[in-house]
CSV table of C-alpha atoms in Angstrom, one decimal:
chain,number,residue,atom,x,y,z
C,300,UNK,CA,114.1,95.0,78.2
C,301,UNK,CA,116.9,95.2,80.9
C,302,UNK,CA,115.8,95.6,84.3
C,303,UNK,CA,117.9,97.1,86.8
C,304,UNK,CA,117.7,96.6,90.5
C,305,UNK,CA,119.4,99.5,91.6
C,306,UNK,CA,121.1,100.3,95.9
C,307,UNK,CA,122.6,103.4,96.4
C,308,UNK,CA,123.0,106.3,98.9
C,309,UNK,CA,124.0,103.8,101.2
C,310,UNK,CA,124.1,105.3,104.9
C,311,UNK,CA,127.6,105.4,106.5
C,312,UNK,CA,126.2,102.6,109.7
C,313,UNK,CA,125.4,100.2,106.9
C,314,UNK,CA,128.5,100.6,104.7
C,315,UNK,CA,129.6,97.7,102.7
C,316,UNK,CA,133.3,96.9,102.8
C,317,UNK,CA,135.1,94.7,100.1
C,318,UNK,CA,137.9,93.9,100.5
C,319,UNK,CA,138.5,90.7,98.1
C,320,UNK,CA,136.6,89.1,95.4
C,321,UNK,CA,135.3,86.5,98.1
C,322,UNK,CA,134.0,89.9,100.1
C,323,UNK,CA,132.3,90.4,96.8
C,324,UNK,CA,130.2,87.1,96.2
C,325,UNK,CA,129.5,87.1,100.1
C,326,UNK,CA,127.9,90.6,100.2
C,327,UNK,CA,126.7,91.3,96.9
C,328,UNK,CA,123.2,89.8,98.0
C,329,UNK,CA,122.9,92.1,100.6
C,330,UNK,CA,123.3,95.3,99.0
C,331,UNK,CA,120.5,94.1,96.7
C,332,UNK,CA,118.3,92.4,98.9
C,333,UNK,CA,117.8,89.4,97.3
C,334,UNK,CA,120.0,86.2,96.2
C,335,UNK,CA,120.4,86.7,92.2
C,336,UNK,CA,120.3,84.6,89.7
C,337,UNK,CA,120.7,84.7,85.8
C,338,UNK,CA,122.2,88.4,86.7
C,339,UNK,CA,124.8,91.0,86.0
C,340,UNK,CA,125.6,92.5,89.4
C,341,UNK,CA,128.2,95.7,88.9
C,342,UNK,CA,129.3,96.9,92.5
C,343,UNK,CA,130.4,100.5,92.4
C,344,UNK,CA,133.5,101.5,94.4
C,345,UNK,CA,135.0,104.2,96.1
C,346,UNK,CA,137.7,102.8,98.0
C,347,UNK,CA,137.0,99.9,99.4
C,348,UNK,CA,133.7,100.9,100.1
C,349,UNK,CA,130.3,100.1,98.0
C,350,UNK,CA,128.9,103.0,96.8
C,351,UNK,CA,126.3,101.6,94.3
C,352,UNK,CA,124.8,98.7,93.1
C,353,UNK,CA,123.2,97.6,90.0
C,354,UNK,CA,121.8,94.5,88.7
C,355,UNK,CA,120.7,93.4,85.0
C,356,UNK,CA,118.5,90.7,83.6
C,357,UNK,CA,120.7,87.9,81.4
C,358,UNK,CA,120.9,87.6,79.0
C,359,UNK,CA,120.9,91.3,78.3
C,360,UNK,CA,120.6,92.5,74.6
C,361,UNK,CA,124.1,92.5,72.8
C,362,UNK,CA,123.4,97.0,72.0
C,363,UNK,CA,122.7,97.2,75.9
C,364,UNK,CA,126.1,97.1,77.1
C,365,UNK,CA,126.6,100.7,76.0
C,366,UNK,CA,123.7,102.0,77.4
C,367,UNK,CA,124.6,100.0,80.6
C,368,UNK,CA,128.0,101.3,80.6
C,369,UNK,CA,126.8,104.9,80.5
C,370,UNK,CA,124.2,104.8,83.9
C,371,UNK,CA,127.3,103.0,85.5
C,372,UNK,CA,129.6,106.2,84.5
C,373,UNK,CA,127.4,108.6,85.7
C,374,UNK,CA,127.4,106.8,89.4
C,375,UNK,CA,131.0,108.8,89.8
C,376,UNK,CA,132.4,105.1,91.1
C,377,UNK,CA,136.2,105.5,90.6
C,378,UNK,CA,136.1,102.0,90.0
C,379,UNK,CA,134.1,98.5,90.2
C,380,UNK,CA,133.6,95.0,90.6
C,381,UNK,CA,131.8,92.7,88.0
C,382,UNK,CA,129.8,89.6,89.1
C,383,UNK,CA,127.5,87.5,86.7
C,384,UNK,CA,125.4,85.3,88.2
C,385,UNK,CA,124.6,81.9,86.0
C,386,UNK,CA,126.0,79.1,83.6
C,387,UNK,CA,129.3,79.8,81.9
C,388,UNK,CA,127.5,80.1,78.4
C,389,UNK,CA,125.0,83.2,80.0
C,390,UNK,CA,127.9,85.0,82.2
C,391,UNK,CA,130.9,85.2,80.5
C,392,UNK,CA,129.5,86.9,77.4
C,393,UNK,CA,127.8,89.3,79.4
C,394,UNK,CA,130.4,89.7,82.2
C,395,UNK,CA,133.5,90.3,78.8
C,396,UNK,CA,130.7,92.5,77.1
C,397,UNK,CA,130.6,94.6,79.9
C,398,UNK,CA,134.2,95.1,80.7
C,399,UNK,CA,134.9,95.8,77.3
C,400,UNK,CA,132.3,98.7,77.1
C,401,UNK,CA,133.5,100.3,80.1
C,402,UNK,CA,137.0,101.3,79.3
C,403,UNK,CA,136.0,103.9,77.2
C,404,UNK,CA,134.1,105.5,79.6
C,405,UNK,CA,136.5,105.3,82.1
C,406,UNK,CA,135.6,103.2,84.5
C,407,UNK,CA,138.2,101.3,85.7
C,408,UNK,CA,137.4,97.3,86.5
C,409,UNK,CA,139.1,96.0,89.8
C,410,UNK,CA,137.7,92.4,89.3
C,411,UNK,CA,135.4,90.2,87.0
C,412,UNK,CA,133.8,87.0,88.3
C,413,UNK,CA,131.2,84.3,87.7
C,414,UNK,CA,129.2,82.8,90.3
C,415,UNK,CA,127.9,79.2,89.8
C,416,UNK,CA,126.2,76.7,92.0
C,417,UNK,CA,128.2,78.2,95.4
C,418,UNK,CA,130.9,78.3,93.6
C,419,UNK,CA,132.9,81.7,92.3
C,420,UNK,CA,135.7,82.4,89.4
C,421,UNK,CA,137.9,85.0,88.5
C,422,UNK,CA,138.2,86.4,85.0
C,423,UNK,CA,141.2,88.5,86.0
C,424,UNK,CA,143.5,86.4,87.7
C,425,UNK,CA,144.9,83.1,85.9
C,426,UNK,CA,147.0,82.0,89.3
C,427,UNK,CA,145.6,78.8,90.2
C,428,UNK,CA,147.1,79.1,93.7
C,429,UNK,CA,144.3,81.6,94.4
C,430,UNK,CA,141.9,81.0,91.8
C,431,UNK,CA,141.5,77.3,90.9
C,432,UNK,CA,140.0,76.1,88.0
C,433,UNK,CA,137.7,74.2,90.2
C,434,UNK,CA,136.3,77.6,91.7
C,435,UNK,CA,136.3,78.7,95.3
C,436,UNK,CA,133.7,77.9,97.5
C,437,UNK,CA,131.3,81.0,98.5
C,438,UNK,CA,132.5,81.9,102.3
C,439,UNK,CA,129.3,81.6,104.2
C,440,UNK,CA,130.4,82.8,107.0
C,441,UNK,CA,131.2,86.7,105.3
C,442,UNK,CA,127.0,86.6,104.6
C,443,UNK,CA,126.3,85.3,108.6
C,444,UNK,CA,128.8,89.1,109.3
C,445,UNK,CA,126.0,91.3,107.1
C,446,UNK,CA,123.3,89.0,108.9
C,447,UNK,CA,124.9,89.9,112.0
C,448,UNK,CA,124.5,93.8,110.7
C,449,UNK,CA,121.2,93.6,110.2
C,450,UNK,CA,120.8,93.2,106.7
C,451,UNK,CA,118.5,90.9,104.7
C,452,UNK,CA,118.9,89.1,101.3
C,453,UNK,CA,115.7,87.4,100.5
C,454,UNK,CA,116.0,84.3,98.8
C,455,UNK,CA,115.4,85.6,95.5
C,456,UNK,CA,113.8,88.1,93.3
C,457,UNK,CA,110.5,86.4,93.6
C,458,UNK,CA,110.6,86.5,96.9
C,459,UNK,CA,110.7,90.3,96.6
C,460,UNK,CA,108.2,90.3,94.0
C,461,UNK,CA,105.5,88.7,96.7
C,462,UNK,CA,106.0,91.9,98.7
C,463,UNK,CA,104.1,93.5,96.5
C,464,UNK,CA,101.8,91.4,95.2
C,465,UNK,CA,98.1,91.5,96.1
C,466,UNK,CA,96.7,89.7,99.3
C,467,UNK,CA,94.5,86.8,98.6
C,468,UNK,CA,91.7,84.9,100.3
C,469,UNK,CA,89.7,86.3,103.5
C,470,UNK,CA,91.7,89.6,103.5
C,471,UNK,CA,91.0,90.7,99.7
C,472,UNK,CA,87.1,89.6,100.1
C,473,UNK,CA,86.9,92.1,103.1
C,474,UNK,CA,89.5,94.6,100.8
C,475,UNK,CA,86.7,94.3,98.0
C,476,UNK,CA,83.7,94.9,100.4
C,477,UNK,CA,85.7,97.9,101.7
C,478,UNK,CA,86.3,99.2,98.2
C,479,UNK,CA,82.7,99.5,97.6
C,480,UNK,CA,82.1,101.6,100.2
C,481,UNK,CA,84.9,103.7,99.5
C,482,UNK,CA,84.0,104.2,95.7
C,483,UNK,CA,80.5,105.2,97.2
C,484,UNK,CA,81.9,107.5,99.1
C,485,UNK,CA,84.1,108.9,96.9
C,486,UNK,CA,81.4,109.5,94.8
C,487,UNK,CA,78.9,111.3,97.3
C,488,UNK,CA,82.1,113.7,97.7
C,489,UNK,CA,82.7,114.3,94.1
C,490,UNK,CA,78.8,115.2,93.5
C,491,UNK,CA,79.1,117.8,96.8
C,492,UNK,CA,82.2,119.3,95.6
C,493,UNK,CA,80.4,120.1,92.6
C,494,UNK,CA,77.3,121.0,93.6
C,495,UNK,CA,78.9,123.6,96.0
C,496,UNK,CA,81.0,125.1,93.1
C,497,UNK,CA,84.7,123.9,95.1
C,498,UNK,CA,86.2,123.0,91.8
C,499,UNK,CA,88.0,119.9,93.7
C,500,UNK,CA,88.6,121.4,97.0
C,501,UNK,CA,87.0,118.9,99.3
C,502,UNK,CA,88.3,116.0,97.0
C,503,UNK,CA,92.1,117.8,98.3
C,504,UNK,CA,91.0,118.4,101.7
C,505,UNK,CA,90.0,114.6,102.4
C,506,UNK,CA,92.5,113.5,100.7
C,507,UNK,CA,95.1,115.2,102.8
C,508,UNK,CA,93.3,114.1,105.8
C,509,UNK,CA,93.5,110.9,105.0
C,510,UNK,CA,97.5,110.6,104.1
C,511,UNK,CA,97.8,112.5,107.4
C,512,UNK,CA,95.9,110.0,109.5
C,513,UNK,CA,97.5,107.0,107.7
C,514,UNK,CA,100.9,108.3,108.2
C,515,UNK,CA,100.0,108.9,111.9
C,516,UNK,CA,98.9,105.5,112.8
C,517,UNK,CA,101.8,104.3,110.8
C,518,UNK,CA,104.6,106.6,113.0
C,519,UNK,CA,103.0,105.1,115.9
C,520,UNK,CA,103.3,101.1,115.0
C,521,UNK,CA,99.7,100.5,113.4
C,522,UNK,CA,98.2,100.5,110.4
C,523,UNK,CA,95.1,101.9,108.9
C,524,UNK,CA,91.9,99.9,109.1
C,525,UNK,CA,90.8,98.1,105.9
C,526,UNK,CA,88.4,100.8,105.2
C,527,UNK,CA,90.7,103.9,105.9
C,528,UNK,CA,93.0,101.4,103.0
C,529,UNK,CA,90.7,101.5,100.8
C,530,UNK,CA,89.8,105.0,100.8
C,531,UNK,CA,93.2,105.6,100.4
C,532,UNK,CA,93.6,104.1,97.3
C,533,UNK,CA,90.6,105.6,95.8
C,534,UNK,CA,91.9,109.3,96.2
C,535,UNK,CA,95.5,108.6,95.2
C,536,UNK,CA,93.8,108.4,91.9
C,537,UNK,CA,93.7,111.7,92.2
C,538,UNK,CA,97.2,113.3,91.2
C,539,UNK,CA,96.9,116.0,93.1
C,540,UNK,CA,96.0,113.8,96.1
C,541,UNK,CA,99.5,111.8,95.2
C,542,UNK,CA,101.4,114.4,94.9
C,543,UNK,CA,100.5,115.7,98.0
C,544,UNK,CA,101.5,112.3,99.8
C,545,UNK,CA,104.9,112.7,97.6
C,546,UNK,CA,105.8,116.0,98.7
C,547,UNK,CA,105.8,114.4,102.4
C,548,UNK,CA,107.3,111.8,102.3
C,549,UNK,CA,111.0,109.7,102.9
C,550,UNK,CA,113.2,107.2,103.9
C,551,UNK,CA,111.3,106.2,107.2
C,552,UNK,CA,110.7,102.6,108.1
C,553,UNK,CA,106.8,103.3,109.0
C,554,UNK,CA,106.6,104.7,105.5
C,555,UNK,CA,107.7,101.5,103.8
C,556,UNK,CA,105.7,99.5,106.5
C,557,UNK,CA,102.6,101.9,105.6
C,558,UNK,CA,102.6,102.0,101.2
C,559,UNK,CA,104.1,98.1,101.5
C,560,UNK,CA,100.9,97.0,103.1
C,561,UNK,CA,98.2,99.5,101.4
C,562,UNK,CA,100.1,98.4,97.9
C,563,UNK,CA,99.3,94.6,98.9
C,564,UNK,CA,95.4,95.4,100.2
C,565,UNK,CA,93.9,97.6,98.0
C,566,UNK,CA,92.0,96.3,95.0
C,567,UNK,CA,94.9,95.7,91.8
C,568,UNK,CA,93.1,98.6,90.0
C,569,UNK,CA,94.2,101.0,92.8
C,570,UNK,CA,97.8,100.0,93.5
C,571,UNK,CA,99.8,102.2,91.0
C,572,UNK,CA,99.2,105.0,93.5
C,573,UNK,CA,100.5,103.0,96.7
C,574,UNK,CA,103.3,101.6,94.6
C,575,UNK,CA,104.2,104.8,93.7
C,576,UNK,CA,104.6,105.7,97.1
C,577,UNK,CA,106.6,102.6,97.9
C,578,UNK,CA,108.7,102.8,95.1
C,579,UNK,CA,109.7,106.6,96.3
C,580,UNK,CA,110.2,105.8,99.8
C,581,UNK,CA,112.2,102.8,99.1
C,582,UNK,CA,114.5,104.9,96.7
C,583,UNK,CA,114.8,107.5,99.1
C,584,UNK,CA,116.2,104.7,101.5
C,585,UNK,CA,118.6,103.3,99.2
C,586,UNK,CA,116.6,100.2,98.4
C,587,UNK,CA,116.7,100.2,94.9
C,588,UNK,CA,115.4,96.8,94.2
C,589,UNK,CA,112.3,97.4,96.4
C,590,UNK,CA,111.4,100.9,94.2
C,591,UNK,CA,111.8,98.5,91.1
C,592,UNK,CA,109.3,96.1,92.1
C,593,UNK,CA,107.1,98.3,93.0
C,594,UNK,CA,107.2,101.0,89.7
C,595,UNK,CA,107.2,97.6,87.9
C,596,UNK,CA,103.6,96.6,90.2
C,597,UNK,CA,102.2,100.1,89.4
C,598,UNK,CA,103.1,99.8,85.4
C,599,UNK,CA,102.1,96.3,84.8
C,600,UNK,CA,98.4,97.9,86.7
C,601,UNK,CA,98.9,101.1,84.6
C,602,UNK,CA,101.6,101.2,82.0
C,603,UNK,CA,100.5,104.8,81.2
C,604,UNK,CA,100.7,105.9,84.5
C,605,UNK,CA,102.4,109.5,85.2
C,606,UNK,CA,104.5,109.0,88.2
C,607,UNK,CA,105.3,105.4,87.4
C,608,UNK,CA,106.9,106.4,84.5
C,609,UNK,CA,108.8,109.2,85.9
C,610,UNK,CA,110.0,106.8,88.5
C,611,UNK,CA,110.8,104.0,86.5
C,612,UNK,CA,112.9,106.5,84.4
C,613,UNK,CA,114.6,107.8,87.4
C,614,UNK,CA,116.0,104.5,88.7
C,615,UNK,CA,116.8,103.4,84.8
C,616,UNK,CA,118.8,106.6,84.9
C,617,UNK,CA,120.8,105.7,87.6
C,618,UNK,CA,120.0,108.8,89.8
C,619,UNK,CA,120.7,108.6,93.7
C,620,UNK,CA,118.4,109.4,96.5
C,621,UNK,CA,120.6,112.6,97.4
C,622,UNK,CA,119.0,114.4,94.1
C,623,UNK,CA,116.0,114.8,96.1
C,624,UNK,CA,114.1,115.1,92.9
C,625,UNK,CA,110.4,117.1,92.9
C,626,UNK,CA,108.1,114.4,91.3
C,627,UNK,CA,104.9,116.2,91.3
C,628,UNK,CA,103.2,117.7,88.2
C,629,UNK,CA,104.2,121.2,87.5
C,630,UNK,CA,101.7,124.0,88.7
C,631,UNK,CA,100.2,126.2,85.5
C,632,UNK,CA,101.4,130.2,85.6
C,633,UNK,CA,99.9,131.8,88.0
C,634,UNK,CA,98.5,128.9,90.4
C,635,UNK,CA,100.9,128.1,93.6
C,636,UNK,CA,100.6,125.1,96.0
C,637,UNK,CA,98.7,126.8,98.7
C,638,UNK,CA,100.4,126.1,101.6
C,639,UNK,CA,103.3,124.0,100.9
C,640,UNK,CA,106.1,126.2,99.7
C,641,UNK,CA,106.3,128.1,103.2
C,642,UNK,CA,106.5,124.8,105.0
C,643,UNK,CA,109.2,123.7,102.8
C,644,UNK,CA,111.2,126.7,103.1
C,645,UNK,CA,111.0,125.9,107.2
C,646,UNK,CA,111.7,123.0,106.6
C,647,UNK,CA,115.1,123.9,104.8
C,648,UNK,CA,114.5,120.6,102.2
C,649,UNK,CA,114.6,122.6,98.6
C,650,UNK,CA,113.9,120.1,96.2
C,651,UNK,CA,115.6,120.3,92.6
C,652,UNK,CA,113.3,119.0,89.6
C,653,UNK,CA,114.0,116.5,87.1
């Protein structure tokens, strides 16, 4: 399968400018986050401005360039640049393969590279007076400008990977502890709610108090105690409970702060829910290649899981943060969301549906 690492909606104080192919190869890792490797990179243009990025998995599968072709059409780039990251024998296949299937979707290449051992080289240009055959050294001192900027490139996609991973040692011994006591109280709620007849009600309630406390200590710097974690993760089982914590949130740094860490403390059989809530934030910020890690956490937990899914088809598509998409489940006839339409309608932020 191809995976895509996918940046876009970038906000105007962190626009990428590229200028030159040796722009290209310096920035490329910061508009994905990470150092790639073994990767088609496609930059997305308008102007000389980056719009988009997307990055593939090589090699891809020969019928994918198509496919590929088609989510890059339907970013509205006018035009972009190519990069493959890799040994001759992976990238230029992929990198020619590429070019070829976007010329008849319109998509108009400005440049094709390959990136090798620090070293970059034009497919375009044949003038060995700007492009030797040895290659041109990558220009370190373009990266040290985005550094300067504020942006980050991990070292690799690994290294992003571990952001999401599950804490080990002392911490996930306390995290399992904590579960326990969760799971028991989840289920003295469960058995009131239906001995009172509430049909779920205070299942909803505490889980609404909950993402509001969490998301409180979060706005203010902290971070929920290991037990207020790992309540959280037992009732975002719930979908009505995640959906609830969907519906509220965004781009905010706490909020990537806040699902980043419950993703990595809760016990692996929670996390699709967290993830879920990383993955959404992180799109909604533009980091593309943070939601893909974490849809990919929540599915390899859950590969049937609902919102994972719709997520991980959401970013395959191609779709930008400014569709502001409603993810939860759709309401049966007759039954409303009590309470959240009229706060959304003060809130001016209609939200279109998938």
């Amino acid at each position: 399968m191809v995976r895509r690492a996918k940046v876009s909606g970038m906000t105007p104080d962190c626009s990428i400018i590229v200028r030159t192919p040796a722009e290209a190869v310096a920035f490329t890792p910061y508009v994905l986050g990470f150092h790639p490797s073994d990767s088609l990179v496609v930059l997305g243009l308008s102007g000389k401005v980056v719009v988009v990025g997307v990055r593939y998995d090589l090699p891809p599968p020969a019928a994918a360039f198509d496919e590929v072709a088609q989510v890059i059409a339907h970013q509205g780039a006018p035009e972009v640049m190519v990069l493959g990251y890799g040994k001759p024998r992976l990238v230029t296949p992929a990198v020619l393969g590429l070019v070829g299937a976007l010329a008849p979707v319109g998509v108009r290449v400005r440049e094709a590279l390959r990136v090798t051992d620090g070293r970059w080289w034009s497919y375009s240009c044949s003038d060995e007076t700007c492009c030797p055959a040895e290659g041109t050294p990558c220009r370190s001192d373009l990266a040290a400008e985005a550094v300067y900027r504020g942006m980050v490139a991990l070292p690799d996609r690994k290294a992003l990977v571990a952001r999401v991973a599950s804490a080990t040692g002392a911490i996930r011994r306390d995290m399992a502890a904590a579960t326990e006591r969760a799971r028991s109280r989840f289920t003295d709620l469960t058995g009131a709610d239906v001995e009172a007849g509430r049909g779920g009600q205070l299942i909803r309630k505490a889980g609404r108090q909950a993402i509001r406390e969490a998301e409180r200590v979060a706005r203010g710097g902290g971070m929920p105690s290991h037990d207020g974690i790992a309540w959280l993760g037992v009732l975002l089982v719930r979908p009505v409970v995640l959906d609830y914590a969907l519906a509220r949130s965004g781009p905010d740094d706490w909020r990537l702060r806040l699902w980043g860490e419950v993703v990595r403390l809760v016990e692996p059989e929670y996390a699709p829910g967290p993830a879920c809530l990383l993955a959404f934030a992180a799109w909604r910020s533009g980091d593309g290649a943070l939601a893909r890690v974490a849809v990919d956490r929540a599915l390899k937990q859950e590969p049937t899981h609902r919102m994972a899914a719709v997520l991980d088809r959401l970013l395959g598509l191609g779709i930008g943060p400014q569709a502001l998409v409603d993810l939860r489940a759709p309401v049966r006839s007759g039954q409303g969301r009590r309470g959240t339409d009229g706060r959304r309608a003060r809130r001016g932020a209609r939200r279109r549906s998938l």
